Structures are given as structure tokens and as C-alpha cells.
Tab-separated table of C-alpha atoms in Angstrom:
chain	number	residue	atom	x	y	z
A	1	MET	CA	-0.111	0.394	-0.356
A	2	ALA	CA	1.403	3.233	-0.949
A	3	ALA	CA	2.258	5.721	1.845
A	4	GLU	CA	-0.004	8.370	2.307
A	5	THR	CA	-0.262	12.334	4.182
A	6	GLN	CA	-2.457	13.508	6.676
A	7	ALA	CA	-4.811	14.765	3.756
A	8	GLY	CA	-4.940	11.538	1.635
A	9	GLN	CA	-2.323	11.976	-1.125
A	10	ARG	CA	1.081	10.452	-1.459
A	11	PRO	CA	4.035	12.220	0.305
A	12	LYS	CA	6.517	13.865	-2.189
A	13	LEU	CA	10.297	13.619	-2.370
A	14	LEU	CA	11.945	16.138	-4.272
A	15	LEU	CA	15.572	15.075	-5.702
A	16	PHE	CA	18.412	16.763	-6.964
A	17	GLY	CA	20.538	14.817	-9.227
A	18	ALA	CA	19.101	12.112	-11.786
A	19	GLY	CA	22.026	10.270	-12.344
A	20	SER	CA	22.351	6.620	-11.543
A	21	THR	CA	22.778	6.707	-7.509
A	22	GLY	CA	20.014	8.894	-7.065
A	23	ARG	CA	17.706	7.307	-9.179
A	24	GLY	CA	19.007	3.541	-8.540
A	25	GLN	CA	18.852	4.083	-4.990
A	26	VAL	CA	17.159	6.741	-3.565
A	27	ALA	CA	14.347	7.376	-5.965
A	28	GLN	CA	13.889	3.622	-6.017
A	29	LEU	CA	13.574	3.213	-2.370
A	30	VAL	CA	11.245	6.200	-2.206
A	31	TYR	CA	9.107	4.851	-5.257
A	32	GLU	CA	8.872	1.383	-3.723
A	33	GLY	CA	7.411	2.984	-0.519
A	34	GLY	CA	5.014	4.602	-2.327
A	35	TRP	CA	5.715	8.287	-2.959
A	36	ASP	CA	5.748	10.332	-5.724
A	37	ILE	CA	8.764	11.880	-7.022
A	38	THR	CA	10.067	14.927	-8.619
A	39	LEU	CA	13.449	15.104	-10.243
A	40	VAL	CA	15.839	17.715	-10.770
A	41	ASP	CA	18.859	17.242	-13.232
A	42	ARG	CA	21.275	19.782	-15.576
A	43	LYS	CA	21.439	17.326	-18.748
A	44	PRO	CA	19.009	17.842	-20.930
A	45	ASP	CA	19.420	14.503	-23.014
A	46	LEU	CA	18.870	13.040	-19.627
A	47	ILE	CA	15.356	15.132	-18.654
A	48	ASP	CA	14.276	14.520	-22.324
A	49	ARG	CA	14.830	10.521	-22.097
A	50	LEU	CA	13.087	10.246	-18.989
A	51	ARG	CA	9.999	12.833	-19.963
A	52	GLN	CA	9.522	11.093	-22.933
A	53	ALA	CA	9.823	7.258	-21.545
A	54	GLY	CA	7.847	7.945	-18.715
A	55	CYS	CA	9.594	5.322	-16.480
A	56	TYR	CA	12.704	3.596	-15.627
A	57	THR	CA	13.826	0.069	-14.362
A	58	VAL	CA	16.357	-0.627	-11.541
A	59	ARG	CA	17.568	-3.976	-11.534
A	60	LEU	CA	18.769	-5.061	-8.336
A	61	PHE	CA	21.307	-7.811	-7.931
A	62	GLN	CA	22.042	-10.241	-4.929
A	63	PRO	CA	25.518	-11.634	-4.652
A	64	ASP	CA	24.798	-14.802	-6.374
A	65	GLY	CA	23.694	-12.864	-9.494
A	66	SER	CA	19.879	-12.922	-8.673
A	67	SER	CA	17.541	-10.122	-9.439
A	68	ARG	CA	14.428	-8.272	-9.672
A	69	ASP	CA	12.932	-5.361	-11.473
A	70	VAL	CA	11.416	-2.265	-9.968
A	71	VAL	CA	9.839	-0.339	-12.539
A	72	VAL	CA	9.711	3.561	-11.546
A	73	ASP	CA	7.021	5.227	-13.345
A	74	ARG	CA	5.700	7.785	-10.874
A	75	TYR	CA	7.594	10.717	-11.227
A	76	ARG	CA	7.959	14.274	-13.010
A	77	VAL	CA	11.511	15.749	-13.966
A	78	TYR	CA	12.644	19.184	-14.124
A	79	HIS	CA	15.872	20.643	-15.950
A	80	THR	CA	17.568	22.577	-13.445
A	81	SER	CA	17.014	26.349	-15.758
A	82	GLU	CA	13.166	26.019	-14.494
A	83	VAL	CA	13.526	27.554	-11.213
A	84	GLU	CA	10.328	28.548	-10.860
A	85	ALA	CA	8.938	25.075	-11.298
A	86	ILE	CA	11.394	23.705	-9.059
A	87	ALA	CA	10.766	26.506	-6.443
A	88	ASP	CA	6.905	25.295	-6.160
A	89	ALA	CA	8.175	22.040	-5.862
A	90	VAL	CA	10.160	22.884	-2.927
A	91	VAL	CA	6.733	24.259	-1.482
A	92	ALA	CA	4.725	21.091	-2.370
A	93	ALA	CA	7.749	18.552	-0.854
A	94	ASP	CA	7.529	16.667	2.023
A	95	LEU	CA	11.454	15.671	1.598
A	96	VAL	CA	13.995	17.040	-0.235
A	97	VAL	CA	17.304	14.828	-1.085
A	98	THR	CA	20.356	15.880	-3.450
A	99	SER	CA	22.503	13.288	-4.633
A	100	VAL	CA	24.658	15.670	-6.812
A	101	ILE	CA	28.121	14.783	-6.095
A	102	ALA	CA	29.775	16.902	-3.293
A	103	THR	CA	31.408	19.757	-5.732
A	104	ASN	CA	27.997	20.241	-7.110
A	105	LEU	CA	26.238	21.128	-3.961
A	106	LYS	CA	26.951	24.631	-4.249
A	107	ASP	CA	24.669	24.876	-7.774
A	108	VAL	CA	21.554	23.217	-5.939
A	109	ALA	CA	21.825	26.203	-3.223
A	110	PRO	CA	20.196	28.756	-4.923
A	111	LEU	CA	17.319	26.682	-6.286
A	112	LEU	CA	16.798	25.666	-2.549
A	113	ALA	CA	16.709	29.190	-1.013
A	114	LEU	CA	14.346	30.208	-3.770
A	115	GLY	CA	11.935	27.604	-2.586
A	116	ILE	CA	12.599	27.944	0.718
A	117	ARG	CA	11.845	31.590	0.416
A	118	ARG	CA	8.475	30.502	-1.268
A	119	ARG	CA	7.864	28.076	1.158
A	120	ALA	CA	8.172	30.584	4.082
A	121	GLU	CA	5.415	32.759	3.085
A	122	ARG	CA	3.014	29.586	1.604
A	123	ARG	CA	3.262	26.928	4.339
A	124	PRO	CA	4.889	28.849	7.039
A	125	HIS	CA	3.962	26.238	10.052
A	126	ASP	CA	5.103	23.211	7.964
A	127	PRO	CA	8.787	22.269	8.484
A	128	LEU	CA	10.961	20.582	5.823
A	129	ASN	CA	14.113	18.374	6.063
A	130	VAL	CA	16.795	18.429	3.620
A	131	ILE	CA	18.983	15.668	3.257
A	132	ALA	CA	22.358	15.817	1.126
A	133	ALA	CA	22.980	11.938	0.176
A	134	GLU	CA	26.354	12.471	-1.098
A	135	ASN	CA	29.552	10.566	-0.218
A	136	MET	CA	31.466	13.128	1.987
A	137	GLU	CA	31.128	13.923	6.106
A	138	ARG	CA	28.636	16.430	6.922
A	139	SER	CA	27.038	17.071	3.610
A	140	SER	CA	23.774	18.398	4.730
A	141	THR	CA	25.685	20.598	7.017
A	142	VAL	CA	27.628	21.632	4.525
A	143	LEU	CA	24.292	22.148	1.924
A	144	ARG	CA	23.057	24.256	4.900
A	145	SER	CA	25.670	26.709	4.898
A	146	LEU	CA	25.690	27.028	1.039
A	147	THR	CA	22.170	27.473	1.373
A	148	LEU	CA	22.096	30.295	3.724
A	149	GLU	CA	24.390	32.898	1.694
A	150	HIS	CA	21.168	32.540	-0.788
A	151	LEU	CA	19.182	33.881	1.945
A	152	ALA	CA	20.716	36.822	3.261
A	153	GLY	CA	18.031	39.314	3.639
A	154	ALA	CA	15.403	36.966	3.296
A	155	GLY	CA	13.741	38.752	6.336
A	156	ALA	CA	11.825	36.736	8.756
A	157	ILE	CA	12.516	33.002	7.308
A	158	ASP	CA	13.314	31.405	10.715
A	159	LEU	CA	15.646	28.476	9.370
A	160	ASP	CA	16.411	26.474	12.417
A	161	ARG	CA	12.347	26.121	13.070
A	162	LEU	CA	11.581	25.735	8.747
A	163	ILE	CA	14.098	23.723	7.525
A	164	GLY	CA	16.136	20.654	9.258
A	165	PHE	CA	19.557	19.487	7.236
A	166	PRO	CA	20.213	16.177	8.949
A	167	ASP	CA	23.976	14.543	7.861
A	168	SER	CA	23.267	11.376	5.968
A	169	MET	CA	25.340	8.405	5.190
A	170	ILE	CA	24.790	6.659	1.930
A	171	ALA	CA	25.692	3.102	0.503
A	172	ARG	CA	24.889	1.216	-2.572
A	173	VAL	CA	26.949	-0.041	-5.552
A	174	VAL	CA	25.236	1.809	-8.612
A	175	PRO	CA	27.395	1.764	-11.571
A	176	VAL	CA	26.920	4.515	-14.300
A	177	ALA	CA	24.354	3.326	-16.646
A	178	GLU	CA	24.954	2.522	-20.190
A	179	ASP	CA	21.583	2.881	-20.820
A	180	PRO	CA	19.478	5.456	-18.532
A	181	LEU	CA	16.387	3.829	-18.332
A	182	LEU	CA	18.124	0.620	-17.140
A	183	LEU	CA	19.767	1.396	-14.025
A	184	LEU	CA	21.858	-1.833	-12.578
A	185	ALA	CA	22.144	-2.135	-8.860
A	186	GLU	CA	23.066	-4.142	-5.850
A	187	GLU	CA	20.191	-4.907	-3.686
A	188	TYR	CA	22.602	-4.006	-0.202
A	189	SER	CA	21.540	-0.280	0.425
A	190	GLU	CA	22.512	1.390	3.603
A	191	TRP	CA	21.154	5.386	4.137
A	192	THR	CA	20.837	6.839	7.733
A	193	ALA	CA	20.346	10.369	8.854
A	194	ASP	CA	21.110	11.805	11.927
A	195	ALA	CA	17.739	11.454	13.944
A	196	LYS	CA	18.548	14.345	16.254
A	197	ALA	CA	18.821	17.200	13.640
A	198	PHE	CA	15.330	16.241	11.760
A	199	ILE	CA	12.775	19.381	12.274
A	200	GLY	CA	9.943	17.248	13.555
A	201	ARG	CA	8.908	13.968	12.718
A	202	PRO	CA	11.407	12.061	10.790
A	203	PRO	CA	9.734	10.668	7.398
A	204	GLU	CA	8.891	7.196	7.263
A	205	LEU	CA	10.655	6.560	4.177
A	206	MET	CA	11.786	2.877	3.410
A	207	GLY	CA	15.067	2.511	3.338
A	208	LEU	CA	15.777	5.421	5.431
A	209	GLU	CA	17.000	5.080	8.893
A	210	PRO	CA	17.275	7.766	11.656
A	211	VAL	CA	19.747	6.995	13.871
A	212	PRO	CA	20.898	8.482	17.362
A	213	ASN	CA	24.673	8.270	16.630
A	214	GLN	CA	25.624	9.229	12.752
A	215	GLU	CA	29.191	9.518	13.562
A	216	ALA	CA	29.397	5.994	14.491
A	217	ARG	CA	27.317	4.553	11.346
A	218	LEU	CA	29.319	6.677	9.465
A	219	ARG	CA	32.503	5.628	10.764
A	220	ARG	CA	31.638	1.967	10.716
A	221	LYS	CA	31.150	2.184	6.831
A	222	LEU	CA	34.128	4.370	6.051
A	223	PHE	CA	36.383	2.160	8.288
A	224	ILE	CA	34.820	-1.214	7.038
A	225	HIS	CA	33.271	-1.023	3.842
A	226	ASN	CA	35.605	1.737	2.017
A	227	THR	CA	38.724	0.462	4.008
A	228	GLY	CA	38.033	-2.855	2.638
A	229	HIS	CA	37.023	-1.777	-0.578
A	230	TYR	CA	40.243	0.112	-1.273
A	231	CYS	CA	42.480	-2.197	0.076
A	232	CYS	CA	40.891	-5.037	-2.075
A	233	ALA	CA	41.430	-2.517	-5.265
A	234	LEU	CA	45.214	-2.049	-4.149
A	235	TRP	CA	46.383	-5.477	-3.792
A	236	ALA	CA	44.549	-6.642	-6.961
A	237	LEU	CA	46.109	-3.733	-8.997
A	238	ALA	CA	49.538	-5.033	-7.314
A	239	ARG	CA	48.824	-8.327	-8.849
A	240	GLY	CA	47.995	-7.119	-12.115
A	241	TYR	CA	44.166	-7.562	-12.261
A	242	ARG	CA	41.938	-5.033	-13.744
A	243	TYR	CA	38.597	-5.336	-11.675
A	244	VAL	CA	38.020	-5.191	-7.980
A	245	HIS	CA	35.917	-8.573	-8.135
A	246	GLU	CA	38.845	-10.357	-9.459
A	247	GLY	CA	40.857	-9.166	-6.186
A	248	GLY	CA	37.988	-10.514	-3.911
A	249	ARG	CA	38.603	-13.784	-5.351
A	250	ASP	CA	42.316	-13.957	-4.652
A	251	PRO	CA	42.207	-16.313	-1.592
A	252	GLU	CA	45.491	-14.310	-0.405
A	253	ILE	CA	44.102	-10.950	-0.969
A	254	LEU	CA	40.720	-11.678	0.400
A	255	ALA	CA	42.571	-12.845	3.707
A	256	GLU	CA	44.491	-9.857	3.465
A	257	VAL	CA	41.324	-7.654	3.216
A	258	SER	CA	39.813	-9.676	5.999
A	259	ALA	CA	42.292	-8.893	8.503
A	260	THR	CA	42.641	-5.492	7.329
A	261	ILE	CA	38.871	-4.728	8.483
A	262	ALA	CA	39.266	-6.917	11.553
A	263	GLU	CA	41.593	-4.462	12.907
A	264	SER	CA	39.463	-1.132	11.916
A	265	GLY	CA	36.194	-3.300	13.011
A	266	ALA	CA	37.896	-3.938	16.245
A	267	ALA	CA	38.649	-0.348	16.588
A	268	ILE	CA	34.793	0.499	15.810
A	269	SER	CA	33.596	-1.697	18.279
A	270	ALA	CA	35.363	-0.310	21.007
A	271	GLU	CA	35.462	3.610	20.246
A	272	TYR	CA	31.494	3.430	19.501
A	273	GLY	CA	30.095	0.407	21.287
A	274	PHE	CA	29.354	-1.894	18.111
A	275	SER	CA	28.675	-5.760	19.081
A	276	LEU	CA	31.867	-7.886	17.913
A	277	GLU	CA	28.818	-10.139	16.410
A	278	ASP	CA	27.510	-6.732	14.750
A	279	ILE	CA	31.026	-5.982	13.287
A	280	ALA	CA	31.654	-9.490	12.189
A	281	ALA	CA	28.389	-9.617	10.005
A	282	TYR	CA	29.098	-6.272	8.581
A	283	ARG	CA	32.642	-7.297	7.634
A	284	GLN	CA	31.392	-10.616	6.003
A	285	ASN	CA	28.730	-8.949	4.079
A	286	LEU	CA	31.735	-6.619	2.696
A	287	LEU	CA	33.845	-9.987	1.897
A	288	ASP	CA	30.918	-11.926	-0.041
A	289	ARG	CA	30.211	-8.628	-2.029
A	290	LEU	CA	33.491	-8.191	-3.106
A	291	ALA	CA	34.047	-11.232	-5.156
A	292	CYS	CA	30.479	-10.283	-7.228
A	293	ASP	CA	31.191	-9.424	-10.988
A	294	VAL	CA	27.798	-8.582	-11.800
A	295	PHE	CA	29.398	-4.824	-11.416
A	296	VAL	CA	32.717	-4.534	-13.023
A	297	ASP	CA	34.731	-1.884	-10.813
A	298	SER	CA	38.082	-1.129	-12.312
A	299	VAL	CA	41.020	-1.119	-9.461
A	300	THR	CA	42.079	1.958	-11.439
A	301	ARG	CA	38.989	3.822	-10.567
A	302	VAL	CA	38.487	2.628	-6.788
A	303	CYS	CA	42.565	3.609	-6.374
A	304	ARG	CA	42.643	7.102	-7.389
A	305	GLU	CA	43.231	10.026	-5.389
A	306	PRO	CA	45.925	8.536	-2.963
A	307	LEU	CA	46.499	11.908	-1.002
A	308	ARG	CA	43.091	12.269	0.283
A	309	LYS	CA	42.586	8.529	0.908
A	310	LEU	CA	45.596	8.962	3.062
A	311	GLY	CA	44.155	11.786	5.024
A	312	GLU	CA	44.179	11.961	9.085
A	313	HIS	CA	40.644	10.778	9.211
A	314	GLU	CA	40.404	8.698	6.129
A	315	ARG	CA	39.663	5.356	5.237
A	316	LEU	CA	43.221	3.965	6.322
A	317	VAL	CA	44.707	6.487	9.084
A	318	GLY	CA	41.261	6.914	10.631
A	319	PRO	CA	41.265	3.161	11.809
A	320	LEU	CA	45.005	2.979	12.321
A	321	ASN	CA	44.583	5.760	14.944
A	322	LEU	CA	41.725	4.227	16.906
A	323	CYS	CA	43.916	1.041	17.231
A	324	ILE	CA	46.395	2.976	18.598
A	325	LYS	CA	43.962	4.965	20.927
A	326	HIS	CA	42.270	1.609	21.813
A	327	GLY	CA	45.312	-0.524	22.360
A	328	LEU	CA	44.788	-3.178	19.401
A	329	PRO	CA	47.016	-4.252	16.485
A	330	TYR	CA	46.929	-2.416	13.434
A	331	GLU	CA	49.874	-4.335	11.306
A	332	HIS	CA	47.437	-4.764	8.265
A	333	LEU	CA	46.344	-1.251	8.671
A	334	ALA	CA	49.757	-0.027	8.387
A	335	ARG	CA	50.968	-2.395	5.841
A	336	SER	CA	47.890	-0.912	3.496
A	337	ILE	CA	49.394	2.732	4.116
A	338	ALA	CA	52.468	1.726	2.728
A	339	LEU	CA	51.489	0.155	-0.111
A	340	VAL	CA	49.482	3.075	-1.218
A	341	MET	CA	52.892	5.079	-1.407
A	342	ARG	CA	54.320	1.865	-3.356
A	343	THR	CA	51.273	2.233	-5.625
A	344	ASP	CA	51.287	4.504	-9.050
A	345	LEU	CA	48.773	5.328	-11.857
A	346	PHE	CA	49.379	7.016	-14.827
A	347	GLY	CA	47.542	10.039	-15.427
A	348	ASP	CA	46.082	10.423	-12.270
A	349	GLU	CA	47.381	13.854	-10.271
A	350	GLN	CA	47.360	12.833	-7.034
A	351	TYR	CA	49.472	9.791	-7.562
A	352	ARG	CA	51.892	12.381	-9.557
A	353	GLN	CA	52.063	14.819	-6.417
A	354	MET	CA	52.562	12.134	-3.797
A	355	HIS	CA	55.141	10.372	-6.302
A	356	ALA	CA	57.087	14.334	-6.333
A	357	MET	CA	56.883	14.872	-2.722
A	358	LEU	CA	58.382	10.951	-2.253
A	359	ALA	CA	61.176	11.872	-4.426
A	360	ALA	CA	61.857	15.544	-2.622
A	361	GLY	CA	61.381	13.939	1.318
A	362	GLY	CA	61.128	10.482	0.972
A	363	PRO	CA	58.233	8.253	2.512
A	364	GLU	CA	58.574	10.437	5.734
A	365	ARG	CA	57.088	13.626	3.989
A	366	ILE	CA	54.017	11.702	3.249
A	367	LEU	CA	53.552	10.467	6.670
A	368	THR	CA	54.091	13.968	8.381
A	369	ASP	CA	52.574	16.273	5.524
A	370	VAL	CA	49.760	13.985	4.505
A	371	CYS	CA	49.056	11.340	7.091
A	372	HIS	CA	50.119	13.395	9.861
A	373	LEU	CA	52.016	10.708	11.518
A	374	GLY	CA	54.786	12.838	12.457
A	375	PRO	CA	57.975	11.451	14.313
A	376	GLY	CA	57.508	9.375	17.192
A	377	HIS	CA	54.144	8.189	15.995
A	378	PRO	CA	53.925	4.281	17.233
A	379	ALA	CA	53.166	3.228	13.775
A	380	ARG	CA	55.537	5.504	11.776
A	381	THR	CA	58.844	3.045	12.487
A	382	PHE	CA	56.446	-0.286	10.911
A	383	ILE	CA	55.311	1.668	8.140
A	384	LEU	CA	58.403	2.849	6.883
A	385	LYS	CA	59.657	-0.738	7.552
A	386	GLU	CA	57.000	-2.412	5.204
A	387	LEU	CA	57.531	-0.179	2.327
A	388	ASP	CA	60.813	-2.245	1.559
A	389	SER	CA	58.498	-5.605	1.329
A	390	PRO	CA	55.375	-6.504	-0.714
A	391	GLY	CA	53.669	-7.914	2.305
A	392	PHE	CA	52.912	-11.228	0.586
A	393	PRO	CA	54.197	-12.143	-3.363
A	394	CYS	CA	52.863	-9.772	-5.630
A	395	ARG	CA	52.126	-11.419	-9.071
A	396	GLN	CA	53.355	-8.555	-11.432
């Protein structure tokens, strides 16, 4: 049965970003939950295809290769230039979500601000929540700040009373589609939002889980899912594989990945109170999915941007520091940090920068300036020694 508002109508989602992730996860979940959908995108060709077709299909796969189809046919779609229609959609919405890539949030902000002004006039007593479902920390908080810049001089708008911006974490594999009307995705989905940041009652929305500790859920995902996926790609690249699933089917690589996220998982358990059973199940879910070849994911895509991924709070150094904080082993995490510095990808600007730093100041410079593992850090000596060893034999 479709979800209904108090007026007996279906609730309405406004989704900025009609790409693969937005339509293949957020819109699919919302549609199956009985909501009506308004899509906004900046690509004219995509807008035309969606309007002409009147529907699109999301094919959801299990790790064993079985699948089911969801045909999404209850939507309207606007180009970003249709600012008046978009503003009216903000007024009508029961929830606004973005899926536009973090760097494009600045382009959403003026459209959202116009809609918020109009909503404050027409529905001054109806709160609205805006969730930036992006692959970044505190994305909704960032969007709030960007939107405020366009609300300067907006008079009596009480943003903290009218609009909530709950920070969010979202995870599902949805590759870029060859046919925009047929999206392939994994059935697995994780989508949480900070329960404390909602204005009013959180929406009853299939697939969205309001949680009391968003930071804990974000760190669990980043330090287990992202850490394991990245490590699998690094070792697969070192062994000459082209795709992540090939690494996931190599017993030695899978054992190394498992050991690495066992370390980060133990640290997450100690820091945030997840049970070891919960962590083990979360780890195993990832390990099972790594070997799935339904979605062919290149190791070069996953291994890109090494300087960002070696950051202090990122997927390798972050859990390593948690391990040290709680007196836990960190050998495999340290080995992965060394492996990043032994890796190179032609054409990736951050690899060029990293190797220039290595040539000028050695690995010590990377550890100090990028990882913030300065002289005297407990893991520093181990990482430097590990740089001389591949960890286990690689097949070049």
C-alpha cells in the first residue's frame, strides 16, 4: 500500500540529481515506499529521455547474481533552468534529497533557497527536511551553509525552525549506466541520517534509517566498507588484476582484506560500542560482495586520489589511530598505508603529486604532511619498514 500524508495524498520527494545513484537508490527506495517523485537534473538529454519514456527500470542484484526489477513510473522531471517549477516543488515537498556529487552542492543551494523563501510564505508552519545524500562527511551541514549564503536579507525566515538538514550516510553500488532507462544496482542498501537533526518527526521512508549516533554509523561504513574495498583494489592492482572482483576472488588478497578490516572493525567496536557480532556480520557482508562480478569495477577507479585517501581521518589512517587509541593491533592497516605509497597510476594527478613528494622528501614527508603521523608516532617505524616488503608475493 502506498504511503499517504494526512491529506490522503502520497508524500512527495524532491530529488536533486537524476543520475545513477539518485535514481538507482534514493528514488527506487522512495518509489517502493509509495512516494511521488520530482527529479531535477542539469543534463538536457537525460531530462528528455525520462520525460519521453515515462518510466525507467532499476535491476537489483543479489551477490549470487539473482535479480529483480523495479519499474519506476511515478515521477515528474525538471531541468535546473526551470527555477520557478523547482521552487514550487520545494514548497510541495515532504522531503528534499540531493544526489549530485559533493562539488555540485553549490549549484543546488540557490535553487533550494528560492524554494525555501517561497515555502516560508506559503507554508510557514510546515517544517521541511533536506538530506544531502553525498559521499562526504557532514554533507547536509555543508549544504545548509551554502543555502544560507543565498538567504541573506530574506527577512523573517527562521531557518532553524522551518528547515532541518540532517547529516547522512548512504551506500550502494550503482554503476554509471550505459542506458539511462535501465539502471543496474546491488540490492544491498545502507542509508542513515542523524535523527537529532530532523525538524519535526523523521519521514517514514523505506530504506532511510534515522539513527541517534550518525557519527558511529558513518565511521563503521568508512572504516570497514570503504577500507576493505580500497584495500582489495590496491592489492588487486599490485597483482596485475584489472577489476576489484578479481581481487575479491584471490584467496590471499581476500585474507589480507579480511585481516585489515578485522583490525578496523575491532577499533570501531571499542570506540562506538558496536557488538563484535555486529561488526563481524558487517565485515562478512562486504567480503561476500567483493567477489561479485555483476558490477565490473576497475581497480584504477577505486585506487585514485591517494593523497585524499591517506588523510588523517580517512579510511586507512583513521582506523589505524583508533587502534592505537584502544591498544589494538594495526599491522595490516599499516601495511596498506605502505602499499599506497608503492602504487602508481598513470594520469592521476594525486599520484603525480605523491611521487613528487616521495622524490623530494621520502616517505617521511607523506607520513608527516599527509597522514599526520609525525616523528614519534607508534606506527611510523613499522610503515617505513613495510615499504621495503610487498607484504605477500605479488604477481606482476
